[in-house]
Coordinates of C-alpha atoms in Angstrom, one line a residue:
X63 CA -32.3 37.5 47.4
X64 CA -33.4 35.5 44.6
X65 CA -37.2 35.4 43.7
X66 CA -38.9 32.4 42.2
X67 CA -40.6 32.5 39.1
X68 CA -44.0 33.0 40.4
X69 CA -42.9 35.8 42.2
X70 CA -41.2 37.2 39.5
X71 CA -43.8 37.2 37.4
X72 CA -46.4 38.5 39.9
X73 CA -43.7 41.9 39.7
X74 CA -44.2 41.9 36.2
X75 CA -47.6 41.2 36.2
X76 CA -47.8 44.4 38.8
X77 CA -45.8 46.7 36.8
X78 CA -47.9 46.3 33.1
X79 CA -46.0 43.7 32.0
X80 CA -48.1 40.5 30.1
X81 CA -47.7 37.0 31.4
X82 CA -49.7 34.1 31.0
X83 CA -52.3 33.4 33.8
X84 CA -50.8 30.8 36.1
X85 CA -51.5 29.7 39.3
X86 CA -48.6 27.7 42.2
X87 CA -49.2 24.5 44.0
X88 CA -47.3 21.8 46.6
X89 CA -50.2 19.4 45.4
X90 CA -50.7 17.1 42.5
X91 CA -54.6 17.3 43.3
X92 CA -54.0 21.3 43.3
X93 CA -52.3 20.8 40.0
X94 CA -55.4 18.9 38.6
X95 CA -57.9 21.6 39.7
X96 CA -55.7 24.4 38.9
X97 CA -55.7 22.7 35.1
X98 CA -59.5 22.5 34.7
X99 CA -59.3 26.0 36.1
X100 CA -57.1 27.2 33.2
X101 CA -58.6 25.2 30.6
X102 CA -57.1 22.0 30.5
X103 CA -54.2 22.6 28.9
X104 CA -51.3 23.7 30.6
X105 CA -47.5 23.9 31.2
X106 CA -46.4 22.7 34.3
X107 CA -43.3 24.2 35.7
X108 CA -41.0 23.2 38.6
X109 CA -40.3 26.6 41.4
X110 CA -36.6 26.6 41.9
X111 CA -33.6 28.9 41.8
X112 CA -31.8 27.9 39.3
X113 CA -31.2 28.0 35.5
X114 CA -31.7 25.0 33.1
X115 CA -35.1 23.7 34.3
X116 CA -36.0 22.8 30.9
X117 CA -33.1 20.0 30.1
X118 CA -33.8 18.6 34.0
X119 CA -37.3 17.7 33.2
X120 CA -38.5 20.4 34.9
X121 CA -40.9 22.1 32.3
X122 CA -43.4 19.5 30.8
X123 CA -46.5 20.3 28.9
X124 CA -49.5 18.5 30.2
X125 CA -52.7 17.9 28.1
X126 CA -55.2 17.6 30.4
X127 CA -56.2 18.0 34.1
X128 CA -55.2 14.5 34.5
X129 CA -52.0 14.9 32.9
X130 CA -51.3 17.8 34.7
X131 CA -51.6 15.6 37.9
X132 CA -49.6 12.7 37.1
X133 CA -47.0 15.4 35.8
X134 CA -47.0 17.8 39.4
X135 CA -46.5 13.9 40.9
X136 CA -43.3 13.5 39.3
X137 CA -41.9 17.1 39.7
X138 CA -42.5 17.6 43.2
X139 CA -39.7 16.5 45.3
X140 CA -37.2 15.8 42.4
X141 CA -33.8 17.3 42.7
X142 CA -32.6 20.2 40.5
X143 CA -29.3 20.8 40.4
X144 CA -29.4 20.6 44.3
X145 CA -32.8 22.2 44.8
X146 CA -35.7 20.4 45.7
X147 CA -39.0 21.1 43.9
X148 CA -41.8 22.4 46.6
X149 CA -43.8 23.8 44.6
X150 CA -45.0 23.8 39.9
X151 CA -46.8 26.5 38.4
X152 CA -49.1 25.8 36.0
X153 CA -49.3 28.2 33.1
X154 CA -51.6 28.6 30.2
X155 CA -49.6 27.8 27.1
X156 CA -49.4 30.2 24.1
X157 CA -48.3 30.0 20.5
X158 CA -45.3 31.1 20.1
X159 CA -43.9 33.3 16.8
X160 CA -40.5 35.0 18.2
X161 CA -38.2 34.5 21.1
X162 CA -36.3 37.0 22.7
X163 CA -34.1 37.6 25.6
X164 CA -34.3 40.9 28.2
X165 CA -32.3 41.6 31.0
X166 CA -31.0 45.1 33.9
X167 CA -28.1 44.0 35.8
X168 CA -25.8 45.7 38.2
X169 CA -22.5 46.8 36.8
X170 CA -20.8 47.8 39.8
X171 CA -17.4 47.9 38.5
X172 CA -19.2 50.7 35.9
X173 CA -21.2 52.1 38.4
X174 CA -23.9 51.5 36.2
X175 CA -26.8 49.2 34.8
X176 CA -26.1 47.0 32.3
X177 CA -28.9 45.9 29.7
X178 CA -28.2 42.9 27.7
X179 CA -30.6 41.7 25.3
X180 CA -30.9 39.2 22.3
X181 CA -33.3 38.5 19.5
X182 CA -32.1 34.7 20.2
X183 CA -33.8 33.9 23.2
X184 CA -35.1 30.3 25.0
X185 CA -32.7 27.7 26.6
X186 CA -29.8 28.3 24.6
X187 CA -28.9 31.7 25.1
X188 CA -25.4 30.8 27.0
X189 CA -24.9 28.8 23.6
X190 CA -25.5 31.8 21.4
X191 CA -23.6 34.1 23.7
X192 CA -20.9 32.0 24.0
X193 CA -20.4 30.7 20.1
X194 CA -21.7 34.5 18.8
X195 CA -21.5 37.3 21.4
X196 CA -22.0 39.8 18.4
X197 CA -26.0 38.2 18.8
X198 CA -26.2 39.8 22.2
X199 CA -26.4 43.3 22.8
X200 CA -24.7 44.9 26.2
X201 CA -25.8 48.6 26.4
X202 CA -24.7 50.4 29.3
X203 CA -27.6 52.6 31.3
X204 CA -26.9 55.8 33.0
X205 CA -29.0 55.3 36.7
X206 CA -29.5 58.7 37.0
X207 CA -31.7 59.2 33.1
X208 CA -32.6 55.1 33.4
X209 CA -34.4 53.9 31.0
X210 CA -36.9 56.1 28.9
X211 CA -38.7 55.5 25.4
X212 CA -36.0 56.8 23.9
X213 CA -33.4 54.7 25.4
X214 CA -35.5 51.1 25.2
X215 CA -36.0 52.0 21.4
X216 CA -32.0 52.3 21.2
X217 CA -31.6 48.8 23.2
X218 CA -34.3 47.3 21.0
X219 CA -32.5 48.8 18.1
X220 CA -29.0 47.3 18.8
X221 CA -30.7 43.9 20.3
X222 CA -32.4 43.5 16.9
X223 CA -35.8 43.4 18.9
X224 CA -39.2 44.7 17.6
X225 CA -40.3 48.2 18.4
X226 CA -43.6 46.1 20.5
X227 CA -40.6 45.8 22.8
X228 CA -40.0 49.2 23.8
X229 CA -42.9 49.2 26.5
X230 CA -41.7 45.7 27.8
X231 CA -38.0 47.2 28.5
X232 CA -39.6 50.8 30.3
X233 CA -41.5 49.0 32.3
X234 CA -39.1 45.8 33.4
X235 CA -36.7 48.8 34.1
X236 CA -38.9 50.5 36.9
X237 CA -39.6 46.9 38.1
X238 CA -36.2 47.2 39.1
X239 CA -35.5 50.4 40.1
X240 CA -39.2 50.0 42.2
X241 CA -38.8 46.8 44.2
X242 CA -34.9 47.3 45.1
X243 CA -33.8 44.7 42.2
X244 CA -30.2 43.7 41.3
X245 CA -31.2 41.7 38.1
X246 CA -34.0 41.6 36.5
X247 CA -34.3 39.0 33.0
X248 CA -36.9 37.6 31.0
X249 CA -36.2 34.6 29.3
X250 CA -37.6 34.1 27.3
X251 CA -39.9 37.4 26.0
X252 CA -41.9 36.8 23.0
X253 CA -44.0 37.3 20.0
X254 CA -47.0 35.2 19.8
X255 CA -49.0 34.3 16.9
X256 CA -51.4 37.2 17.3
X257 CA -49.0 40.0 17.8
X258 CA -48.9 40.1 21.8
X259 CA -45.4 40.5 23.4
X260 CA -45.5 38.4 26.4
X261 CA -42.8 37.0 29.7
X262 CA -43.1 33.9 29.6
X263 CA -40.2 33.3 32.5
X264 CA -38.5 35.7 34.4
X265 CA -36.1 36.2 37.1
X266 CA -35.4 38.6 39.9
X267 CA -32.6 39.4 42.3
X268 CA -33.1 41.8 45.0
X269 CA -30.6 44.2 46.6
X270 CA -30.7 41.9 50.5
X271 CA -29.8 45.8 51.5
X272 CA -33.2 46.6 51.1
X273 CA -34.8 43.9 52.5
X274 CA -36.6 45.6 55.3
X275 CA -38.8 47.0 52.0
X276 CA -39.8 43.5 50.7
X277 CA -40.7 41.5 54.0
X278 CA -42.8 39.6 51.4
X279 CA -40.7 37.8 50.0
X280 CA -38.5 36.9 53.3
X281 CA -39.6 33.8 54.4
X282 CA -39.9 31.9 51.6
X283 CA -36.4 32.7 50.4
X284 CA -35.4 31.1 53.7
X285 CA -37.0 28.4 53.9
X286 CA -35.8 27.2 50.4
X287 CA -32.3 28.4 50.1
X288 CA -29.5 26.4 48.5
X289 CA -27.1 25.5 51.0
X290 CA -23.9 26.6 49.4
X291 CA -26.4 30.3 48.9
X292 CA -27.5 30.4 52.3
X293 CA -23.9 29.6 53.7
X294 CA -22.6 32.4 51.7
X295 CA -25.7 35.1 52.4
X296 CA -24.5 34.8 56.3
X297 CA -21.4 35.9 55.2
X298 CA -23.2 38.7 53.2
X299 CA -21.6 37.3 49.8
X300 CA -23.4 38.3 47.0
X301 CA -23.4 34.2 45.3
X302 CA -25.5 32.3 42.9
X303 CA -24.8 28.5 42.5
X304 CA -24.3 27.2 39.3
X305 CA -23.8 24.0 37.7
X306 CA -20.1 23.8 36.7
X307 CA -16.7 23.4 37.8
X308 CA -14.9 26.7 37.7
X309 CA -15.5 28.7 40.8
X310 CA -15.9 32.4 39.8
X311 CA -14.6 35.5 41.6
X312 CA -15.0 39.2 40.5
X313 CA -15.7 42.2 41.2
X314 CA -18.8 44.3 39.9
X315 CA -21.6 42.1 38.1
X316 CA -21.2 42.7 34.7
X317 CA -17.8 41.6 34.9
X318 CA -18.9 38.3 36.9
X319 CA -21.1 38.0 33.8
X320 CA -18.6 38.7 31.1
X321 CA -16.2 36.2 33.2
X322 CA -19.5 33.5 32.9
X323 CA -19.4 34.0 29.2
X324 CA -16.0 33.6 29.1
X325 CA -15.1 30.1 30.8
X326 CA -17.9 28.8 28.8
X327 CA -16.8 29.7 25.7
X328 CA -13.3 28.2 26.7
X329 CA -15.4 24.5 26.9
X330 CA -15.7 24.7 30.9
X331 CA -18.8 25.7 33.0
X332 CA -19.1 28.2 35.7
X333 CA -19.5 26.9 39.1
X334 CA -20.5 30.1 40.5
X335 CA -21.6 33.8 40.7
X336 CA -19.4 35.7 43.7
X337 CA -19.3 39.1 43.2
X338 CA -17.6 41.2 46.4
X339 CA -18.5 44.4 44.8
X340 CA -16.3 47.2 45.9
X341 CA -14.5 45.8 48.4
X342 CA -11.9 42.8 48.5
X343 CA -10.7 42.7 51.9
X344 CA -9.3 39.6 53.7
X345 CA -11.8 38.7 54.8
X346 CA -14.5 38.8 52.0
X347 CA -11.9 37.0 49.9
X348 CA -11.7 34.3 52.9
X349 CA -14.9 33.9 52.9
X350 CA -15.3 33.8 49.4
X351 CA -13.0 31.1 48.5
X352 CA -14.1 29.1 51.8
X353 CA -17.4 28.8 50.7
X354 CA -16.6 28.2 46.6
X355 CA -14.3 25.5 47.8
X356 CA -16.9 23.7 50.0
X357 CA -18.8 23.0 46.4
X358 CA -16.9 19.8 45.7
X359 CA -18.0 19.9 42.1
X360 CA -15.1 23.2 41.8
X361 CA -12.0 22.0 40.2
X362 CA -10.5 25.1 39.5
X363 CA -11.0 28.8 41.2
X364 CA -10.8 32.0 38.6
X365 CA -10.0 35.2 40.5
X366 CA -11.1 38.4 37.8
X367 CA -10.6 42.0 39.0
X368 CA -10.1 44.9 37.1
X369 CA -9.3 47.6 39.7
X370 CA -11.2 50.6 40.3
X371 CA -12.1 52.3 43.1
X372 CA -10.5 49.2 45.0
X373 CA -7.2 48.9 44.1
X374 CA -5.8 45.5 42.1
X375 CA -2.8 45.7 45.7
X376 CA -5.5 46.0 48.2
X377 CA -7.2 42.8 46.1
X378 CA -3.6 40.9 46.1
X379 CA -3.2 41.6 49.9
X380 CA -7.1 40.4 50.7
X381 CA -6.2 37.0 48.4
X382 CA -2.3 36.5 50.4
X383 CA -4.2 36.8 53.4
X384 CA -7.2 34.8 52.8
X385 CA -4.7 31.8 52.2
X386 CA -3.2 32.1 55.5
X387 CA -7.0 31.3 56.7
X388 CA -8.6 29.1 54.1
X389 CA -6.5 25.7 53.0
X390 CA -6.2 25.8 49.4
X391 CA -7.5 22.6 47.9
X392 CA -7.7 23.7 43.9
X393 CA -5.5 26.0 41.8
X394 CA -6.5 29.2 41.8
X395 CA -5.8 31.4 38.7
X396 CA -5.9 35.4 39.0
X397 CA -6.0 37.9 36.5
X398 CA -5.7 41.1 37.6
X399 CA -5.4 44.8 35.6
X400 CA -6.6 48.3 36.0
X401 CA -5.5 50.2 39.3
X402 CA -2.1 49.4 40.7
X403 CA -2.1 46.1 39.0
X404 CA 1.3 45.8 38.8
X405 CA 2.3 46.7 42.6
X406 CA -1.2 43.6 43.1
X407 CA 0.8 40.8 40.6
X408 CA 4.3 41.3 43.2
X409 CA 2.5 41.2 46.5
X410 CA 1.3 37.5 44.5
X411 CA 4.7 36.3 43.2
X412 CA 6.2 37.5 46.7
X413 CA 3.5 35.3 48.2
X414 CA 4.6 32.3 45.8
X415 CA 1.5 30.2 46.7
X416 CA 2.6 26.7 45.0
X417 CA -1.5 26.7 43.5
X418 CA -2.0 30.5 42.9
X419 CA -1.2 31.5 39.4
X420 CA -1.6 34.7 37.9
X421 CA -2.7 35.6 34.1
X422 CA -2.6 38.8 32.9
X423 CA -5.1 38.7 30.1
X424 CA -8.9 38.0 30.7
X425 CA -9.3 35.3 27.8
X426 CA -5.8 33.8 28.5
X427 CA -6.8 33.3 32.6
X428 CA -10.1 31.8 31.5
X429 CA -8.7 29.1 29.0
X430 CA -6.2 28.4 31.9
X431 CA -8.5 28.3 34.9
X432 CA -11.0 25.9 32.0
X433 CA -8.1 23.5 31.1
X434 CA -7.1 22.8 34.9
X435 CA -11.2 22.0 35.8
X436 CA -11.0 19.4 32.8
X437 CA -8.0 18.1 33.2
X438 CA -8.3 17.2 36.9

């Protein structure tokens, strides 16, 4: 259950963390009163799921309350990367020194957290990850100790971050481990001109497990849901929609993520996040592939499981019989290693699907699964 931007700031705003104050509107009259409200001045931000609001036009500054309207005018109702703007925020700006990037995710491959943070943060962090992964930091976190001040001042250490940090990265870690969060990122966190370390975005996944605990933010997620999202939550498919053409598979997040990094940095863009956790049966890889191949603007499928506690066989055998269910429309490349990997890659070739071919290396299956979305 993805939050909005406004909602994942009020967490962070609940939990000690500094954002700007901002106020949310369906109105370009609200927008014109919220502005006076907040000084005149203001950032006006488009409310929807997705990444890359920025280079869509969908983060303006607006000098004045009547700029603030005419701005709200044009944002609400455009079309995001197949969300429609209902609502803008309008945020006090700030002068900005240093930008940083913060971020917990779900490892469940690992059976751990994952923090992953940058002294390069803003819009191009997919750049910077993908042209100089050294420039982000992955540090895996225990569950069980979390994070403490000794651990944020490690992360902040090996992220290149300033020790102001450290409080930041304690307290965005009990906003997860509080409100039942799968991912929680700040993008970016800065330094402003007078020393304060502020969020100016963020973003927040809950765990849908625990969404009996946060009935608040229920019907709002449903009424704005992607299509492509809310055809795979019914499913109960853990998948984000992105804005490329290589459909993503895998299994645990931080893999997912790694994979994300990946394709891009072979010249292709993810189409997806799908990851079916620990389990891979026929039917979660069924209705995986049924709803990534619904997204006409997939070209290519990229299946990436290193097996754990679900074998790489009991993958294999969820993917043969998927394709007795699901017609398969693109080529599908798999890459499969860890447990029984070997008995998974024969129950594949003995399959011989004419548009499933396997990979065994990570990098190799990405540049693969890349050159058949650009080629086609």
């Amino acid at each position: 259950m993805d939050l909005y931007e406004h909602q994942a700031r009020q967490l962070f705003e609940e939990h000690g963390i500094v954002v700007p104050k901002a106020e949310v509107t369906d109105t370009p009259k609200g927008a014109r009163v919220i502005a006076r409200r907040l000084g005149g001045r203001v950032v006006v931000k488009a409310q929807v799921k997705t990444g890359g609001r920025g280079k869509a036009g969908g983060v303006k500054l607006a000098a004045d309350p009547a700029a603030a309207e005419l701005t709200a005018r044009q944002m609400l109702g455009m079309d995001i990367k197949g969300h429609t703007v209902g609502e803008v925020m309008l945020a006090q700006p700030v002068e900005i020194e240093d930008e940083f990037y913060v971020s917990y995710v779900l490892d469940r491959a690992a059976g751990r957290f994952l923090a992953i943070a940058s002294a390069e943060g803003g819009m191009d962090i997919e750049e910077v990850a993908a042209a100089r992964p050294e420039a982000v930091a992955r540090i895996p976190v225990d569950p069980v100790e979390g994070v403490t001040s000794a651990t944020a001042a490690r992360i902040a250490e090996t992220a290149g971050l300033p020790p102001q940090t450290v409080d930041v990265l304690v307290r965005l870690w009990e906003v997860l481990v509080r409100e039942d969060a799968l991912l929680v990122e700040v993008n970016p966190l800065v330094r402003t001109r007078d020393g304060r370390i502020m969020a100016l975005d963020g973003k927040v996944t809950l765990d849908d497990n625990a969404r009996f605990r946060q009935a608040r933010w229920g019907a709002e997620h449903s009424a704005h849901a992607d299509p492509l999202e809310a055809a795979a939550a019914a499913k109960g498919l853990n998948y984000v929609k992105l804005d490329g053409e290589v459909g993503i598979i895998g299994n645990g997040a931080g893999l997912v993520m790694s994979t994300l990094d990946v394709v891009a940095g072979c010249g292709a863009r993810p189409a997806d996040f799908l990851d079916i956790g620990g389990g891979a049966s026929a039917q979660i890889m069924a209705d995986g592939l049924s709803v990534i191949l619904s997204d006409p603007a997939v070209k290519s499928v990229f299946v990436n499981v290193f097996g754990g506690i679900t074998a790489c066989d009991a993958v294999a055998d969820g993917i043969v019989r998927a394709l007795d269910t699901v017609r398969l429309t693109k080529p599908l490349v798999v890459r499969l290693d860890g447990n029984n990997a070997a008995r998974g890659r024969a129950i594949l070739d003995e399959r011989a699907h004419p548009l499933v071919e396997q990979v065994t290396t990570m990098d190799g299956a990405a540049d693969r699964a890349a050159r058949l979305a650009t080629t086609a």
